[in-house]
């Protein structure tokens, strides 16, 4: 737990405080759900990522709870931005029904569609489930019968393959 009020704490101490304080974790998960519409499973993942980010922070932190909320808030915003971008790209790779596309995006859409066609069916299924349908990591793992860690590694590998084929 961070030291007395007024005495700055290291990033590692604040990260440890964050992980061990279940009340604070519940507050953060509720914030993610109410403010950003992020489900509890993804919010728990974001709390862990927040703790890792804080632990790597070299600065001394005067207000541990406030700092944790700020870092978590920023991480939630980045999470939603990334999910939105990825869904748009993968939707462009799919059949495209109901997707409005501007003229200047037609070349990019064609490249993504071609890259998506070249990756394995397993990768297409994983990417579609996680990014387009919005399933959480644990839901995607349950669908495939693998652990969350295996699914995350596979998703990362699939994205890398897709980037290779697109030329990004």
PDB file of C-alpha atoms in Angstrom:
ATOM      1  CA  UNK A   1       0.000   0.000   0.000  1.00  0.00           C
ATOM      2  CA  UNK A   2       1.339   3.494  -0.777  1.00  0.00           C
ATOM      3  CA  UNK A   3       2.903   5.386   2.020  1.00  0.00           C
ATOM      4  CA  UNK A   4       1.334   8.140   4.082  1.00  0.00           C
ATOM      5  CA  UNK A   5      -0.429  10.997   2.332  1.00  0.00           C
ATOM      6  CA  UNK A   6       1.967  13.712   1.273  1.00  0.00           C
ATOM      7  CA  UNK A   7       4.852  11.336   0.658  1.00  0.00           C
ATOM      8  CA  UNK A   8       5.216  10.383  -3.017  1.00  0.00           C
ATOM      9  CA  UNK A   9       5.153   6.701  -3.913  1.00  0.00           C
ATOM     10  CA  UNK A  10       7.025   4.858  -6.628  1.00  0.00           C
ATOM     11  CA  UNK A  11       5.179   3.472  -9.633  1.00  0.00           C
ATOM     12  CA  UNK A  12       5.743  -0.065  -8.393  1.00  0.00           C
ATOM     13  CA  UNK A  13       4.155   0.725  -5.009  1.00  0.00           C
ATOM     14  CA  UNK A  14       1.135   2.304  -6.679  1.00  0.00           C
ATOM     15  CA  UNK A  15       0.756  -0.648  -9.060  1.00  0.00           C
ATOM     16  CA  UNK A  16       0.885  -3.049  -6.122  1.00  0.00           C
ATOM     17  CA  UNK A  17      -1.708  -0.930  -4.298  1.00  0.00           C
ATOM     18  CA  UNK A  18      -3.956  -0.971  -7.381  1.00  0.00           C
ATOM     19  CA  UNK A  19      -3.844  -4.748  -7.811  1.00  0.00           C
ATOM     20  CA  UNK A  20      -4.408  -5.498  -4.121  1.00  0.00           C
ATOM     21  CA  UNK A  21      -7.197  -2.958  -3.499  1.00  0.00           C
ATOM     22  CA  UNK A  22     -10.297  -4.802  -4.752  1.00  0.00           C
ATOM     23  CA  UNK A  23     -12.510  -1.814  -3.945  1.00  0.00           C
ATOM     24  CA  UNK A  24     -10.468   0.395  -6.267  1.00  0.00           C
ATOM     25  CA  UNK A  25     -10.505  -2.301  -8.960  1.00  0.00           C
ATOM     26  CA  UNK A  26     -14.324  -2.474  -8.706  1.00  0.00           C
ATOM     27  CA  UNK A  27     -14.505   1.315  -9.055  1.00  0.00           C
ATOM     28  CA  UNK A  28     -12.352   1.197 -12.169  1.00  0.00           C
ATOM     29  CA  UNK A  29     -14.390  -1.623 -13.714  1.00  0.00           C
ATOM     30  CA  UNK A  30     -17.602   0.321 -12.999  1.00  0.00           C
ATOM     31  CA  UNK A  31     -16.049   3.405 -14.607  1.00  0.00           C
ATOM     32  CA  UNK A  32     -15.180   1.409 -17.721  1.00  0.00           C
ATOM     33  CA  UNK A  33     -18.680  -0.040 -17.925  1.00  0.00           C
ATOM     34  CA  UNK A  34     -20.629   3.166 -17.260  1.00  0.00           C
ATOM     35  CA  UNK A  35     -18.448   5.725 -19.023  1.00  0.00           C
ATOM     36  CA  UNK A  36     -17.024   3.713 -21.918  1.00  0.00           C
ATOM     37  CA  UNK A  37     -19.398   0.738 -22.309  1.00  0.00           C
ATOM     38  CA  UNK A  38     -16.540  -1.734 -21.855  1.00  0.00           C
ATOM     39  CA  UNK A  39     -17.547  -5.144 -20.502  1.00  0.00           C
ATOM     40  CA  UNK A  40     -16.224  -6.366 -17.154  1.00  0.00           C
ATOM     41  CA  UNK A  41     -13.794  -8.907 -18.609  1.00  0.00           C
ATOM     42  CA  UNK A  42     -12.086  -6.351 -20.849  1.00  0.00           C
ATOM     43  CA  UNK A  43     -12.139  -3.816 -18.002  1.00  0.00           C
ATOM     44  CA  UNK A  44     -10.327  -6.294 -15.724  1.00  0.00           C
ATOM     45  CA  UNK A  45      -7.711  -6.744 -18.450  1.00  0.00           C
ATOM     46  CA  UNK A  46      -7.369  -2.974 -18.716  1.00  0.00           C
ATOM     47  CA  UNK A  47      -6.874  -2.717 -14.933  1.00  0.00           C
ATOM     48  CA  UNK A  48      -3.994  -5.192 -15.179  1.00  0.00           C
ATOM     49  CA  UNK A  49      -2.491  -3.303 -18.120  1.00  0.00           C
ATOM     50  CA  UNK A  50      -2.878  -0.075 -16.141  1.00  0.00           C
ATOM     51  CA  UNK A  51      -0.993  -1.599 -13.209  1.00  0.00           C
ATOM     52  CA  UNK A  52       1.824  -2.660 -15.542  1.00  0.00           C
ATOM     53  CA  UNK A  53       1.995   0.805 -17.081  1.00  0.00           C
ATOM     54  CA  UNK A  54       2.102   2.421 -13.636  1.00  0.00           C
ATOM     55  CA  UNK A  55       4.767  -0.033 -12.432  1.00  0.00           C
ATOM     56  CA  UNK A  56       6.994   1.029 -15.328  1.00  0.00           C
ATOM     57  CA  UNK A  57       6.556   4.703 -14.449  1.00  0.00           C
ATOM     58  CA  UNK A  58       9.838   6.196 -13.206  1.00  0.00           C
ATOM     59  CA  UNK A  59       8.169   9.224 -11.570  1.00  0.00           C
ATOM     60  CA  UNK A  60       7.154   9.503  -7.937  1.00  0.00           C
ATOM     61  CA  UNK A  61       3.381   9.677  -7.549  1.00  0.00           C
ATOM     62  CA  UNK A  62       1.789  12.009  -5.009  1.00  0.00           C
ATOM     63  CA  UNK A  63      -1.836  10.836  -5.419  1.00  0.00           C
ATOM     64  CA  UNK A  64      -1.908   7.078  -6.110  1.00  0.00           C
ATOM     65  CA  UNK A  65      -5.663   6.679  -6.541  1.00  0.00           C
ATOM     66  CA  UNK A  66      -5.994   9.771  -8.726  1.00  0.00           C
ATOM     67  CA  UNK A  67      -3.047   8.724 -10.858  1.00  0.00           C
ATOM     68  CA  UNK A  68      -4.476   5.211 -11.249  1.00  0.00           C
ATOM     69  CA  UNK A  69      -7.831   6.650 -12.380  1.00  0.00           C
ATOM     70  CA  UNK A  70      -6.145   8.942 -14.905  1.00  0.00           C
ATOM     71  CA  UNK A  71      -3.974   6.196 -16.399  1.00  0.00           C
ATOM     72  CA  UNK A  72      -6.957   3.814 -16.500  1.00  0.00           C
ATOM     73  CA  UNK A  73      -9.163   6.453 -18.147  1.00  0.00           C
ATOM     74  CA  UNK A  74      -6.541   7.039 -20.848  1.00  0.00           C
ATOM     75  CA  UNK A  75      -6.123   3.302 -21.378  1.00  0.00           C
ATOM     76  CA  UNK A  76      -9.917   2.863 -21.796  1.00  0.00           C
ATOM     77  CA  UNK A  77     -10.008   5.648 -24.377  1.00  0.00           C
ATOM     78  CA  UNK A  78      -7.127   4.049 -26.322  1.00  0.00           C
ATOM     79  CA  UNK A  79      -8.839   0.655 -26.079  1.00  0.00           C
ATOM     80  CA  UNK A  80     -12.045   1.995 -27.635  1.00  0.00           C
ATOM     81  CA  UNK A  81     -10.160   3.894 -30.311  1.00  0.00           C
ATOM     82  CA  UNK A  82      -8.179   0.806 -31.268  1.00  0.00           C
ATOM     83  CA  UNK A  83     -11.282  -1.413 -31.275  1.00  0.00           C
ATOM     84  CA  UNK A  84     -13.148   1.059 -33.488  1.00  0.00           C
ATOM     85  CA  UNK A  85     -10.252   1.336 -35.942  1.00  0.00           C
ATOM     86  CA  UNK A  86      -9.766  -2.413 -36.115  1.00  0.00           C
ATOM     87  CA  UNK A  87     -13.473  -3.107 -36.576  1.00  0.00           C
ATOM     88  CA  UNK A  88     -13.589  -0.623 -39.427  1.00  0.00           C
ATOM     89  CA  UNK A  89     -10.616  -2.274 -41.131  1.00  0.00           C
ATOM     90  CA  UNK A  90     -11.942  -5.798 -40.669  1.00  0.00           C
ATOM     91  CA  UNK A  91     -15.461  -4.806 -41.704  1.00  0.00           C
ATOM     92  CA  UNK A  92     -13.929  -3.483 -44.889  1.00  0.00           C
ATOM     93  CA  UNK A  93     -12.284  -6.876 -45.380  1.00  0.00           C
ATOM     94  CA  UNK A  94     -15.584  -8.711 -44.964  1.00  0.00           C
ATOM     95  CA  UNK A  95     -18.527  -8.596 -47.317  1.00  0.00           C
ATOM     96  CA  UNK A  96     -18.979  -4.866 -46.719  1.00  0.00           C
ATOM     97  CA  UNK A  97     -22.753  -4.944 -46.353  1.00  0.00           C
ATOM     98  CA  UNK A  98     -23.981  -1.889 -44.550  1.00  0.00           C
ATOM     99  CA  UNK A  99     -20.547  -0.275 -44.505  1.00  0.00           C
ATOM    100  CA  UNK A 100     -20.247   3.232 -45.909  1.00  0.00           C
ATOM    101  CA  UNK A 101     -16.914   3.711 -47.646  1.00  0.00           C
ATOM    102  CA  UNK A 102     -15.518   6.971 -49.001  1.00  0.00           C
ATOM    103  CA  UNK A 103     -13.921   6.986 -52.445  1.00  0.00           C
ATOM    104  CA  UNK A 104     -10.394   7.530 -51.112  1.00  0.00           C
ATOM    105  CA  UNK A 105     -10.648   4.378 -48.963  1.00  0.00           C
ATOM    106  CA  UNK A 106     -11.406   2.007 -51.842  1.00  0.00           C
ATOM    107  CA  UNK A 107      -7.751   1.117 -52.469  1.00  0.00           C
ATOM    108  CA  UNK A 108      -7.129   0.483 -48.766  1.00  0.00           C
ATOM    109  CA  UNK A 109     -10.294  -1.594 -48.584  1.00  0.00           C
ATOM    110  CA  UNK A 110      -9.196  -3.695 -51.553  1.00  0.00           C
ATOM    111  CA  UNK A 111      -5.773  -4.294 -49.966  1.00  0.00           C
ATOM    112  CA  UNK A 112      -7.336  -5.325 -46.666  1.00  0.00           C
ATOM    113  CA  UNK A 113      -9.819  -7.599 -48.422  1.00  0.00           C
ATOM    114  CA  UNK A 114      -7.001  -9.269 -50.382  1.00  0.00           C
ATOM    115  CA  UNK A 115      -4.899  -9.676 -47.214  1.00  0.00           C
ATOM    116  CA  UNK A 116      -7.866 -11.049 -45.289  1.00  0.00           C
ATOM    117  CA  UNK A 117      -8.460 -13.626 -48.035  1.00  0.00           C
ATOM    118  CA  UNK A 118      -4.833 -14.802 -47.813  1.00  0.00           C
ATOM    119  CA  UNK A 119      -4.732 -15.489 -44.065  1.00  0.00           C
ATOM    120  CA  UNK A 120      -5.914 -18.814 -42.706  1.00  0.00           C
ATOM    121  CA  UNK A 121      -9.599 -19.469 -41.952  1.00  0.00           C
ATOM    122  CA  UNK A 122      -8.684 -19.816 -38.272  1.00  0.00           C
ATOM    123  CA  UNK A 123      -7.153 -16.358 -38.261  1.00  0.00           C
ATOM    124  CA  UNK A 124     -10.172 -14.914 -40.060  1.00  0.00           C
ATOM    125  CA  UNK A 125     -12.466 -16.488 -37.483  1.00  0.00           C
ATOM    126  CA  UNK A 126     -10.412 -15.209 -34.527  1.00  0.00           C
ATOM    127  CA  UNK A 127     -10.042 -11.685 -35.914  1.00  0.00           C
ATOM    128  CA  UNK A 128     -13.710 -11.468 -36.814  1.00  0.00           C
ATOM    129  CA  UNK A 129     -14.830 -12.742 -33.422  1.00  0.00           C
ATOM    130  CA  UNK A 130     -12.589 -10.454 -31.390  1.00  0.00           C
ATOM    131  CA  UNK A 131     -12.510  -7.277 -33.452  1.00  0.00           C
ATOM    132  CA  UNK A 132     -15.652  -7.227 -35.596  1.00  0.00           C
ATOM    133  CA  UNK A 133     -18.154  -8.971 -33.324  1.00  0.00           C
ATOM    134  CA  UNK A 134     -16.603  -7.423 -30.224  1.00  0.00           C
ATOM    135  CA  UNK A 135     -16.251 -10.636 -28.231  1.00  0.00           C
ATOM    136  CA  UNK A 136     -13.931 -10.359 -25.250  1.00  0.00           C
ATOM    137  CA  UNK A 137     -10.692 -12.297 -25.078  1.00  0.00           C
ATOM    138  CA  UNK A 138     -12.235 -14.839 -22.714  1.00  0.00           C
ATOM    139  CA  UNK A 139     -15.338 -15.237 -24.901  1.00  0.00           C
ATOM    140  CA  UNK A 140     -13.156 -15.765 -27.951  1.00  0.00           C
ATOM    141  CA  UNK A 141     -11.108 -18.312 -26.011  1.00  0.00           C
ATOM    142  CA  UNK A 142     -14.267 -20.145 -24.949  1.00  0.00           C
ATOM    143  CA  UNK A 143     -15.468 -20.275 -28.561  1.00  0.00           C
ATOM    144  CA  UNK A 144     -12.215 -21.800 -29.742  1.00  0.00           C
ATOM    145  CA  UNK A 145     -11.527 -24.035 -26.755  1.00  0.00           C
ATOM    146  CA  UNK A 146      -8.130 -22.472 -26.014  1.00  0.00           C
ATOM    147  CA  UNK A 147      -6.817 -20.413 -23.121  1.00  0.00           C
ATOM    148  CA  UNK A 148      -6.979 -16.609 -23.216  1.00  0.00           C
ATOM    149  CA  UNK A 149      -3.191 -16.459 -23.404  1.00  0.00           C
ATOM    150  CA  UNK A 150      -3.111 -18.778 -26.437  1.00  0.00           C
ATOM    151  CA  UNK A 151      -5.855 -16.770 -28.130  1.00  0.00           C
ATOM    152  CA  UNK A 152      -4.013 -13.492 -27.473  1.00  0.00           C
ATOM    153  CA  UNK A 153      -0.799 -14.890 -28.943  1.00  0.00           C
ATOM    154  CA  UNK A 154      -2.698 -16.253 -31.931  1.00  0.00           C
ATOM    155  CA  UNK A 155      -4.514 -12.932 -32.460  1.00  0.00           C
ATOM    156  CA  UNK A 156      -1.190 -11.112 -32.414  1.00  0.00           C
ATOM    157  CA  UNK A 157       0.292 -13.550 -34.904  1.00  0.00           C
ATOM    158  CA  UNK A 158      -2.785 -13.258 -37.143  1.00  0.00           C
ATOM    159  CA  UNK A 159      -2.569  -9.474 -37.125  1.00  0.00           C
ATOM    160  CA  UNK A 160       1.100  -9.667 -38.053  1.00  0.00           C
ATOM    161  CA  UNK A 161       0.281 -12.012 -40.950  1.00  0.00           C
ATOM    162  CA  UNK A 162      -2.473  -9.657 -42.097  1.00  0.00           C
ATOM    163  CA  UNK A 163      -0.052  -6.716 -41.958  1.00  0.00           C
ATOM    164  CA  UNK A 164       2.469  -8.683 -44.042  1.00  0.00           C
ATOM    165  CA  UNK A 165      -0.122  -9.382 -46.717  1.00  0.00           C
ATOM    166  CA  UNK A 166      -1.394  -5.813 -46.716  1.00  0.00           C
ATOM    167  CA  UNK A 167       2.111  -4.394 -46.788  1.00  0.00           C
ATOM    168  CA  UNK A 168       1.588  -2.162 -43.745  1.00  0.00           C
TER     169      UNK A 168
END
